[in-house]
C-alpha cells in the first residue's frame, strides 16, 4: 500500500514538473528534486536486497516476539539513532 501511495505522489506532484523545476537548487549546497530521487534509488538498490537477506537469515523464536538480525557496529549505531527515545537531532 505504501508503494502505491508513493507512486501516486510521484505521478501527481513530481512528474508534472518541468526540467527547470526538477533541477532547481535554492543554493549551490542544497539538493534538487533529482538529487533526492537519485539518492533514494541508490540507497534502495543497496538496502532492499540487504534487508531481504537479513530477514531470510533472521533467527526467529516461535515462542517470542524477539527477532535477532546480524549487524555491524555501524548498523547498531544507525538503529539507535532512529530509536524513538533518542532525542538528539540528526545533522543534515
Coordinates of C-alpha atoms in Angstrom, one line a residue:
X1 CA 0.0 0.0 0.0
X2 CA 2.8 2.5 0.8
X3 CA 4.5 1.8 -2.6
X4 CA 1.2 2.6 -4.3
X5 CA 0.9 5.9 -2.4
X6 CA 4.4 6.9 -3.2
X7 CA 3.8 6.1 -6.9
X8 CA 0.7 8.2 -6.9
X9 CA 2.5 11.1 -5.2
X10 CA 5.3 10.9 -7.8
X11 CA 2.8 10.9 -10.7
X12 CA 0.7 13.7 -9.3
X13 CA 3.4 16.0 -7.9
X14 CA 6.7 15.3 -9.5
X15 CA 6.1 14.0 -13.0
X16 CA 4.1 17.2 -13.8
X17 CA 7.2 19.4 -13.1
X18 CA 9.3 20.7 -15.9
X19 CA 13.1 20.2 -16.1
X20 CA 13.8 23.6 -14.6
X21 CA 11.8 22.8 -11.5
X22 CA 13.3 19.3 -11.1
X23 CA 16.8 20.7 -11.2
X24 CA 16.2 23.9 -9.2
X25 CA 18.5 24.4 -6.3
X26 CA 17.9 27.0 -3.6
X27 CA 21.7 27.4 -3.2
X28 CA 24.7 25.5 -4.5
X29 CA 24.9 23.4 -1.3
X30 CA 21.3 22.3 -1.5
X31 CA 19.9 19.3 -3.3
X32 CA 17.3 19.5 -6.0
X33 CA 14.4 17.0 -6.6
X34 CA 16.5 14.9 -9.0
X35 CA 19.4 14.7 -6.4
X36 CA 16.9 13.5 -3.8
X37 CA 15.3 10.8 -6.0
X38 CA 18.7 9.6 -7.2
X39 CA 19.8 9.3 -3.6
X40 CA 16.7 7.3 -2.6
X41 CA 17.1 5.0 -5.6
X42 CA 20.8 4.3 -5.0
X43 CA 20.2 3.5 -1.3
X44 CA 17.1 1.4 -2.1
X45 CA 19.2 -0.6 -4.6
X46 CA 21.6 -1.5 -1.8
X47 CA 19.4 -1.7 1.2
X48 CA 16.3 -3.5 -0.1
X49 CA 18.3 -6.7 -1.0
X50 CA 20.3 -6.4 2.2
X51 CA 17.0 -6.2 4.2
X52 CA 15.6 -9.2 2.3
X53 CA 18.7 -11.2 3.1
X54 CA 18.7 -10.2 6.8
X55 CA 15.0 -11.2 7.1
X56 CA 15.6 -14.5 5.4
X57 CA 18.6 -15.2 7.7
X58 CA 16.9 -14.0 10.9
X59 CA 16.7 -16.3 13.9
X60 CA 13.1 -16.1 14.8
X61 CA 12.0 -17.8 18.0
X62 CA 8.4 -19.3 17.6
X63 CA 7.6 -18.5 21.2
X64 CA 9.0 -15.0 21.3
X65 CA 8.4 -11.7 19.6
X66 CA 12.2 -11.1 19.7
X67 CA 14.0 -11.4 16.4
X68 CA 17.8 -11.3 16.0
X69 CA 19.3 -9.8 12.9
X70 CA 23.0 -10.0 12.3
X71 CA 24.5 -6.5 12.2
X72 CA 27.7 -4.4 12.4
X73 CA 28.6 -1.7 14.9
X74 CA 27.6 0.9 12.3
X75 CA 24.3 -0.8 11.8
X76 CA 23.6 -0.8 15.6
X77 CA 24.7 2.9 15.7
X78 CA 22.2 3.7 12.9
X79 CA 19.4 1.8 14.6
X80 CA 20.0 3.6 17.9
X81 CA 19.9 7.0 16.1
X82 CA 16.5 6.2 14.8
X83 CA 15.0 4.9 18.1
X84 CA 12.0 7.0 19.3
X85 CA 13.7 7.5 22.7
X86 CA 16.7 9.2 21.0
X87 CA 16.1 12.9 21.4
X88 CA 19.3 14.0 19.7
X89 CA 18.7 15.9 16.5
X90 CA 20.4 14.4 13.4
X91 CA 22.8 16.5 11.3
X92 CA 21.7 17.4 7.8

